[in-house]
XYZ file of C-alpha atoms in Angstrom:
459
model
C 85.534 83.247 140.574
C 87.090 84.938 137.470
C 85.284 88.180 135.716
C 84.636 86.571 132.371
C 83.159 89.550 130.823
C 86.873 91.139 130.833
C 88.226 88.211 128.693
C 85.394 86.888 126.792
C 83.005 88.353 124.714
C 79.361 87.368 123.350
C 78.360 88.213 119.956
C 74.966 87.542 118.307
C 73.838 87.860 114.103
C 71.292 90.470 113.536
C 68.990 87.180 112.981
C 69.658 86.117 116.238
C 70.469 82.175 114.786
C 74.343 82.685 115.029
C 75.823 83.528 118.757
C 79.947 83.628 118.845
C 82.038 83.635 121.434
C 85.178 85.833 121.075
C 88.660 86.004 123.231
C 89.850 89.679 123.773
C 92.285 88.976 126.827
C 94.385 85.304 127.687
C 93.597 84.120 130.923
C 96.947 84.204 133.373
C 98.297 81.229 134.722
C 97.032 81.299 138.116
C 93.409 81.734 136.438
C 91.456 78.135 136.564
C 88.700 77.705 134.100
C 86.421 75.452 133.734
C 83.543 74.505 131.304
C 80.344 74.821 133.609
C 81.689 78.430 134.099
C 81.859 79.122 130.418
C 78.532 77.383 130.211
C 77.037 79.240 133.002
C 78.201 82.893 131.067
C 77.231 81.885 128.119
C 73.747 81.340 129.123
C 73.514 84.563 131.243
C 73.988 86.202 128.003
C 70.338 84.242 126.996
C 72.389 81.984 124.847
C 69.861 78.729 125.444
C 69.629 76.878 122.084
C 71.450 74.836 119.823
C 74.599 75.289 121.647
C 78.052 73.517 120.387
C 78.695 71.855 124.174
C 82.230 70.256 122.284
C 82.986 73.844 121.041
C 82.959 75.078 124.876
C 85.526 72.095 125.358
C 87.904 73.440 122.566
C 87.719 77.299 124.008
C 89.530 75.807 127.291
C 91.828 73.467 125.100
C 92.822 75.979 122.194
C 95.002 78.718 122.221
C 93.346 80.732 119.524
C 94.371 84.172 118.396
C 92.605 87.069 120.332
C 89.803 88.529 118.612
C 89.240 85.480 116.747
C 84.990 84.651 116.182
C 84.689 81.439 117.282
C 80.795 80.034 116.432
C 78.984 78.907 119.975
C 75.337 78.048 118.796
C 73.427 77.880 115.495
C 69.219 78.281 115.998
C 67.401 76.197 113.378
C 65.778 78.270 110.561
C 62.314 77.689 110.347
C 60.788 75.586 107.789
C 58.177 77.183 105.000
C 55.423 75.205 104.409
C 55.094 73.970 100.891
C 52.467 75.424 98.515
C 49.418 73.448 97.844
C 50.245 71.817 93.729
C 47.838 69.951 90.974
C 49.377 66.379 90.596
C 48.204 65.210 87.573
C 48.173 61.403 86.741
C 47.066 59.121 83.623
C 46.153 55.587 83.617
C 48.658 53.232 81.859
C 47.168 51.948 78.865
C 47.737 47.686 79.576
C 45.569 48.064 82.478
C 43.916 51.366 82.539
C 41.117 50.437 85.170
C 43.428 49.717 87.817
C 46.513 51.224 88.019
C 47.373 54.735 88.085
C 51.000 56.237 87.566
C 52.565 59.660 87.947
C 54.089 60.575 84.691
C 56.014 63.239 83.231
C 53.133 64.509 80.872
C 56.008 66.633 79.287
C 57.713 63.793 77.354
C 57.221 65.248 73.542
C 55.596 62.409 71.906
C 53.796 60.430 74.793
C 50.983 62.493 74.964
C 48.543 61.196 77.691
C 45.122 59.995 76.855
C 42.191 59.229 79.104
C 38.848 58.188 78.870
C 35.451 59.472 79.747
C 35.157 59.101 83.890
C 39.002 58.561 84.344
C 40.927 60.545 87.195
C 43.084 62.867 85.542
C 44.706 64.943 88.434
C 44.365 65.435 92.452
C 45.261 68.778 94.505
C 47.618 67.672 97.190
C 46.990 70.402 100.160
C 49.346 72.872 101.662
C 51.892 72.197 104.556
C 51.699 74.652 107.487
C 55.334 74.145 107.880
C 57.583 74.045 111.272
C 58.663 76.626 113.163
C 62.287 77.535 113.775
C 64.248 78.466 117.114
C 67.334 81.380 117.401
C 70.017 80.803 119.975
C 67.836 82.847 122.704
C 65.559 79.815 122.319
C 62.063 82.333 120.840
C 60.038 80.825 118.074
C 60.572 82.125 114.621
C 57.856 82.115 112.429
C 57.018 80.084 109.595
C 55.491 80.412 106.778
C 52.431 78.314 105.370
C 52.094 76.824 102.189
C 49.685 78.686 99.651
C 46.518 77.080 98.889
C 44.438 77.938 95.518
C 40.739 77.094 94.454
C 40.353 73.944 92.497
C 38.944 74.682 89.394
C 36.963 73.132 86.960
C 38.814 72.807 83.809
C 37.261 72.373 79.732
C 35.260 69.255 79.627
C 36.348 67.884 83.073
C 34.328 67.413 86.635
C 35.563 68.211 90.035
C 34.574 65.727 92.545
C 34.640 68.379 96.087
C 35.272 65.323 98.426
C 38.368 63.669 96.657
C 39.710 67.075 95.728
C 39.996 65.346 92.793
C 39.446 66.625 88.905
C 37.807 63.848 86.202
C 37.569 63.761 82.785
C 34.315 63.834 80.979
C 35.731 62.487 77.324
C 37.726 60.599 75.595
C 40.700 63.291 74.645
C 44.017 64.255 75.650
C 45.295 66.369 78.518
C 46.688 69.561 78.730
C 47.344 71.090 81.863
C 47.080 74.577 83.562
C 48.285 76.445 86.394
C 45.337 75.322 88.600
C 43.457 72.594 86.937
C 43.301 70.544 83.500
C 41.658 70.521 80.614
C 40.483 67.453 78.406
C 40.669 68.466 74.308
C 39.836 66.455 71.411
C 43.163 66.469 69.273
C 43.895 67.205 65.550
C 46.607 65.629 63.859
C 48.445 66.384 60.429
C 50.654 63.434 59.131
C 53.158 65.378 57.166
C 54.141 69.194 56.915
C 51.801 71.958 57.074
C 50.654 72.930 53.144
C 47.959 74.623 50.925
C 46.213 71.203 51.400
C 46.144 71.235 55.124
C 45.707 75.394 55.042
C 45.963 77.222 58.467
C 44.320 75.238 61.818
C 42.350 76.719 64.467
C 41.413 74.071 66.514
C 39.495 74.010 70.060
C 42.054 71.089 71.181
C 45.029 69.844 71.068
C 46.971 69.903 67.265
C 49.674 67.300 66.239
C 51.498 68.162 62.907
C 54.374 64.944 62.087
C 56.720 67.416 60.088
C 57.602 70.840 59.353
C 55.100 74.586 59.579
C 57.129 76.354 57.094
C 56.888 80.234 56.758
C 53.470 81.862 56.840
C 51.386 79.484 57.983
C 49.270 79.707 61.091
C 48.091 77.414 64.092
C 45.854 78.514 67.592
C 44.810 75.299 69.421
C 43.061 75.479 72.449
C 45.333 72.962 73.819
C 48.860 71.594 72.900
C 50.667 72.289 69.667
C 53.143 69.453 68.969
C 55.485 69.735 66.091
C 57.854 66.846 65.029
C 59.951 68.667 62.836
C 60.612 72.858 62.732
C 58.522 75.739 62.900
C 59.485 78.271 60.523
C 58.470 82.908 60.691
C 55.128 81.287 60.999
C 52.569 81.927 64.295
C 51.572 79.641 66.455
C 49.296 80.471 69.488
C 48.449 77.849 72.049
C 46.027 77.556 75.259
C 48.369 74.922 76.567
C 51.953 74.502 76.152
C 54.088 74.040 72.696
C 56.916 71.387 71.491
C 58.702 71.428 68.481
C 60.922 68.598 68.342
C 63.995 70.660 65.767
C 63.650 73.987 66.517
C 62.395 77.418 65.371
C 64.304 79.388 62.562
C 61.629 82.386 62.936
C 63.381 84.820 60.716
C 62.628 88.060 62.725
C 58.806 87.394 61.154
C 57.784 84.267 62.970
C 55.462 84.913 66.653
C 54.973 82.061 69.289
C 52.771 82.316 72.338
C 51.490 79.684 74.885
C 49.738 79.991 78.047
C 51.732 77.254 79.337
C 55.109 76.106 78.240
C 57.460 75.654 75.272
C 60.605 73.059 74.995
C 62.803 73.258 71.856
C 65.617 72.569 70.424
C 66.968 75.885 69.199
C 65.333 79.579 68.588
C 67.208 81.597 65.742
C 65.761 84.973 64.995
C 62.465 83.810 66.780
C 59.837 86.176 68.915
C 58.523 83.913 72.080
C 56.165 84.656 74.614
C 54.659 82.422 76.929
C 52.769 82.130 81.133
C 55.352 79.335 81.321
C 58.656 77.789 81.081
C 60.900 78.302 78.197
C 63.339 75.280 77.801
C 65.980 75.140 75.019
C 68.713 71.822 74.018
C 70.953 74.020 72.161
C 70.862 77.745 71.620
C 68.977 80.576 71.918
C 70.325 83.256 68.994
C 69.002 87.001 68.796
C 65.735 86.369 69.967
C 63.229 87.606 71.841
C 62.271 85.309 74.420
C 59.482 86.536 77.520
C 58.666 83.583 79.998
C 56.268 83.748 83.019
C 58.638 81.323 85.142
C 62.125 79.943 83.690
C 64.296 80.249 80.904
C 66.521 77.123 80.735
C 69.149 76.750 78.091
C 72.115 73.608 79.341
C 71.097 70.418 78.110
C 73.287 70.808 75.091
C 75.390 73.226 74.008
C 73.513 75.682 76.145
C 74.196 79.016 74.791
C 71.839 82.183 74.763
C 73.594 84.928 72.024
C 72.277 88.302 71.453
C 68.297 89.628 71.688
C 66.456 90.207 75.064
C 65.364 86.900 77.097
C 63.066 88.030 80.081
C 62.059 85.793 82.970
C 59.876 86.062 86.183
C 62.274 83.654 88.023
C 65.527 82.407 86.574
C 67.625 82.653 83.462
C 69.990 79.532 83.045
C 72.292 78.680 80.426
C 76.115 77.443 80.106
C 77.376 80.632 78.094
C 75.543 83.927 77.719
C 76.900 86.474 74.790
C 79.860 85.310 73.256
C 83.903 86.715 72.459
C 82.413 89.093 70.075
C 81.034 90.639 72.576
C 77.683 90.384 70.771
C 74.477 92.659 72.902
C 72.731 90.408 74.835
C 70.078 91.531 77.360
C 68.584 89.841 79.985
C 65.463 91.153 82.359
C 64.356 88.957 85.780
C 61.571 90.205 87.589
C 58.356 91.374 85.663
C 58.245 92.942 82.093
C 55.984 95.624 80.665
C 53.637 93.009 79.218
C 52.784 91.740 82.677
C 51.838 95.468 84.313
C 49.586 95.648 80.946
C 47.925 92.401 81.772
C 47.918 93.094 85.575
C 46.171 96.927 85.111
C 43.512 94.655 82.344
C 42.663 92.403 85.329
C 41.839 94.830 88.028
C 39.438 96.741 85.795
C 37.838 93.754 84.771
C 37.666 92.557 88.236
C 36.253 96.159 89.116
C 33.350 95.644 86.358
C 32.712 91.958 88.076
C 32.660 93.589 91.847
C 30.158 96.819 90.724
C 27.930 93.824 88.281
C 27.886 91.402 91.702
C 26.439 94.546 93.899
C 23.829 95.278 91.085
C 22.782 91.558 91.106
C 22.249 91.079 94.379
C 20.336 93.994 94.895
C 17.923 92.953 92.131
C 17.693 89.281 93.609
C 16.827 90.792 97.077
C 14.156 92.450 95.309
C 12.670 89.336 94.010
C 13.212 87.701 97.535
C 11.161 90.339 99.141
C 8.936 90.387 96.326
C 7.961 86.236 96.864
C 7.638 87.291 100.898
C 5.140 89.271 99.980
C 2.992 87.840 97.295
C 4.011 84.186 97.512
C 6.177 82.277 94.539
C 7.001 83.639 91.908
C 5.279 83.055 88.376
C 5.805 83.460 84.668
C 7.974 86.455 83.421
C 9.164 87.170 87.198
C 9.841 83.539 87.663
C 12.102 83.486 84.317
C 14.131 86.676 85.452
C 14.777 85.303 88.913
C 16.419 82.190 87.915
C 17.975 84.565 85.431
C 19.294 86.668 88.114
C 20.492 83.911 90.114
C 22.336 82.523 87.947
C 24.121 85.757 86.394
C 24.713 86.024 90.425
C 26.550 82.576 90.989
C 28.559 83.218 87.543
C 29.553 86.909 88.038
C 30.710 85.648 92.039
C 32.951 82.739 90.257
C 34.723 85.022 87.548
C 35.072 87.529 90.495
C 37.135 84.528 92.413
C 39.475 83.326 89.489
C 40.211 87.424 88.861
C 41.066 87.732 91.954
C 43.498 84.484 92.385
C 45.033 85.587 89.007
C 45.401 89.383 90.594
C 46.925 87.734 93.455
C 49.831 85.800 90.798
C 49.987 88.791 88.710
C 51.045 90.950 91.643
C 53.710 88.363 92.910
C 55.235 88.606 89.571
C 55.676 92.125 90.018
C 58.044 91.251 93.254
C 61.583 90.972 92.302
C 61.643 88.190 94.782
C 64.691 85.612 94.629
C 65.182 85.647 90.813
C 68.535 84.975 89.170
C 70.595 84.300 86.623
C 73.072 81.421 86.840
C 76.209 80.476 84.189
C 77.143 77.364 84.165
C 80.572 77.911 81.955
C 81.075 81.629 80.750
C 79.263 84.873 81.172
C 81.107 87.854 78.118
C 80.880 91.081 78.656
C 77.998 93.218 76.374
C 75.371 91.389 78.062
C 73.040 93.646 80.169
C 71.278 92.628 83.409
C 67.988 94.027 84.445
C 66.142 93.562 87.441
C 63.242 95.578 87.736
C 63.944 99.168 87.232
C 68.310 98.096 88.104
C 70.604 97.802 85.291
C 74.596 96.393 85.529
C 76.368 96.128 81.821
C 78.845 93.052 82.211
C 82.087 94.652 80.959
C 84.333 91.401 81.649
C 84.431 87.342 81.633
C 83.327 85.885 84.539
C 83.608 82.252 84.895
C 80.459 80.221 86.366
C 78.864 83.475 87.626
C 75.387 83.621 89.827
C 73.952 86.790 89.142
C 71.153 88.426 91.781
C 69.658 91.170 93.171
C 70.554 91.837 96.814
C 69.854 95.030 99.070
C 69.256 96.881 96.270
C 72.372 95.823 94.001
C 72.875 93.472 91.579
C 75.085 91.287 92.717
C 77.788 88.620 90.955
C 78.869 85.719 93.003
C 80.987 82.799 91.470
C 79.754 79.138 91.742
C-alpha cells in the first residue's frame, strides 16, 4: 500500500470550510492508485463533509502541476437568522373592508390613508436561522435574528395577540423604526407665502408647490413637497419628499427622523435617522444619514461637501476631473456619540427614578398590610406612584432598545462605498477614526474597511 503522505498533501482554510488537496511528488509507474485509497486519506485527515467525490476522480485522471491547490471539500456557511421587521400594510380604497395589500408607502404622492379600527402594520418575528457545517463535519454557529418590542405608536393600538398595530383615526401613516404613527395631515395648495406663513403642525404637511427661502415647516409626521425647497428649514418626525429638489444656498437646514428622497441637493445641509436617496446629484453639500446614501437613478453624481453614512454610500461618479474635495465618512459621526452619551444619562435618571419609585410603592404596600386599604390622600398618591412606576419602567425599555441601536452604529461593521462608473481623485474616505485620500481614477471601485485598512476592490 503506497505512503500517501510523501506525495499528497492536506491543506485546510483558517475557517475550516475549504480543505485542498495538493501534489508535491508524481506517483512512479509501478505505483497503482486508486480512489477508495485517496478517499480513505483524505478522511484520516478528518476531512468528512461536503467532499467533491468527482474531484477525487480527476486527481487520479489529471496530470496537474506539482504544488498545484486543488479544492477537495467546501463546508456550508451557516445561515443568520433574519431580524424580526414592522410590515406595514393599507387597505385599498375600492374595497377597504376586505382586502389588504403590501404597498410601497414610499411612492411620493400616494400617501396611504386609513380609517379609525383599520390594521395598519404587523411585526413578522425573527428567524433562528440554520446552522452551518466545515469540512471536519462540527457545527458552526448561527446567528439569530434580532427581535425588538412592539411599540405603541401616536394615536394607534397594539393588539398583544396578533402582534399587530391599529389605527385609532382617520389620518395618514407615517412610519418609524419600530412602530407607526397615525397623523391628521395639513395641506397647502400652492407655494408657501406670507398668506400661508410658517407651519408647525402635529401631522403630516402637504405643500403642492414651492417653500422658497426663509420659510419654515416642523410636522410631526411627513413633509411632502411637490415642487423645490429653497435655504429654508424643514424639520420632520417622519420622513421628507420633495418632488424637484433642494437649492439650499449654504442657508437652508433639513432634518427627518426618518427618510428623505429627492431629486437633487445643491448647496443644501441634510441630516436625517434614515435613508438619503437622490435622482440626480448631490453638489457641495452636507449630507449625514443614519442608514444609506443612494445617488444612481439618474445621473448619479455626488460633487464636493462631506456625505456621511452609517452603512453605505452609493453613487455612479463621486468628485469629478477637477478634482473638486469631496469627503465621505461610513461608520458613525460625531452627532451620533452626542446623541448616544444624551441617552445613557437619561437612561441613568430613568434607572435611579425606577429604584426611588418602587421603594415608595413598597411602602404603601406594607402600609395597606398593616392598616387595611388605603384611603383619601394615601389612596391618590398610590395610584400616583403606580403609575409614575409603570411609565418610568416603559421609557427605561425604549432607552434602552435605542442605546442598544445607537451603540451598533458606533461599529464600523460591513459599511461601504460602491461606484458604479468613476471614483476622481480629491475625494477623502473615512471610516471611523481611518482616513485614505483617493489620489487617482478608479473605475467601478468598492471601497471598505478590512483588517484595519481601507480597502479598494474593483467591481
Amino acid at each position: 500500500m503506497i505512503d500517501l503522505e510523501k506525495f499528497y498533501e492536506i491543506k485546510v482554510s483558517n475557517d475550516k470550510m475549504e480543505a485542498f488537496i495538493i501534489r508535491h511528488s508524481k506517483l512512479t509507474d509501478d505505483d497503482s492508485l486508486s480512489k477508495e485509497e485517496i478517499e480513505q486519506f483524505i478522511k484520516e485527515h478528518g476531512i468528512i463533509y461536503g467532499l467533491d467525490h468527482d474531484v477525487v476522480t480527476k486527481i487520479l485522471l489529471e496530470d496537474r502541476e506539482l504544488g498545484t491547490n486543488i479544492l477537495l471539500a467546501v463546508g456550508k456557511p451557516p445561515e443568520n437568522g433574519k431580524d424580526a421587521y414592522l410590515e406595514p400594510i393599507v387597505f385599498q380604497e375600492q374595497n377597504r373592508d376586505l382586502n389588504a395589500v403590501q404597498i410601497n408607502l414610499k411612492n411620493f404622492f400616494d400617501i396611504p390613508t386609513v380609517r379609525i379600527d383599520d390594521k395598519i402594520g404587523t411585526k413578522i418575528a425573527a428567524t433562528p436561522g440554520f446552522v452551518g457545517f466545515n469540512v471536519f463535519g462540527e457545527e458552526v454557529a448561527t446567528k439569530p435574528g434580532k427581535d425588538f418590542k412592539l411599540r405603541k405608536g401616536e394615536n394607534t393600538r397594539i393588539n398583544e395577540k396578533e402582534q399587530a398595530i391599529y389605527s385609532l383615526i382617520d389620518g395618514q401613516i407615517t412610519i418609524d423604526k419600530h412602530t407607526i404613527h397615525v397623523f391628521p395631515t395639513y395641506e397647502v395648495q400652492g407655494d408657501l407665502s406670507l398668506k400661508t406663513g410658517n407651519i408647525d403642525f402635529v401631522g403630516n404637511v402637504i405643500i403642492n408647490g414651492n417653500v422658497p427661502t426663509g420659510f419654515e415647516i416642523e410636522a410631526g409626521g411627513d413633509i411632502r413637497v411637490s415642487g423645490t425647497v429653497e435655504a429654508a428649514r424643514l424639520k420632520a418626525g417622519g420622513s421628507i419628499y420633495i418632488g424637484a429638489g433642494v437649492v439650499g444656498q449654504n442657508k437652508g437646514h433639513i432634518e427627518a427622523s426618518g427618510d428623505l428622497q429627492t431629486t437633487f441637493i445643491n448647496e443644501g445641509y441634510v441630516e436625517v435617522g434614515g435613508h438619503i436617496a437622490v435622482t440626480q446629484a448631490i453638489l457641495h453639500s452636507t449630507c449625514m444619514s443614519g442608514g444609506q446614501v443612494i445617488c444612481k437613478r439618474g445621473k448619479g453624481l455626488i460633487v464636493g461637501g462631506a456625505i456621511s453614512a452609517v452603512t453605505s454610500i452609493e453613487a455612479n461618479e463621486i468628485g469629478n476631473d477637477m478634482h473638486t474635495k469631496t469627503s465621505l465618512f461610513i461608520g458613525v459621526h460625531e452627532k451620533i456619540l452626542i446623541q448616544q452619551k444624551q441617552i445613557e444619562e437619561d437612561l441613568q435618571k430613568a434607572q435611579d427614578d425606577f429604584m426611588n419609585l418602587a421603594k415608595l410603592l413598597k411602602l404603601y404596600i406594607e402600609k395597606e398590610k398593616e392598616s387595611g386599604p388605603l384611603v383619601g390622600r394615601d389612596k391618590f398618591s398610590k395610584l400616583r406612584v403606580q403609575h409614575s412606576f409603570q411609565q418610568t419602567k416603559q421609557t427605561i425599555d425604549e432607552l434602552t432598545e435605542n442605546l442598544g441601536d445607537f451603540k451598533e452604529q458606533a461599529e464600523l461593521g460591513d459599511g461601504f462605498i460602491r461606484v458604479e462608473r468613476m471614483l476622481f481623485p480629491n475625494v477623502n474616505v473615512h471610516f471611523g477614526k481611518y482616513r485614505r485620500n483617493i489620489q487617482k481614477i478608479y473605475r467601478q471601485p468598492r471601497i471598505s474597511f478590512i483588517d484595519g485598512e481601507i480597502n479598494i476592490s474593483i467591481l
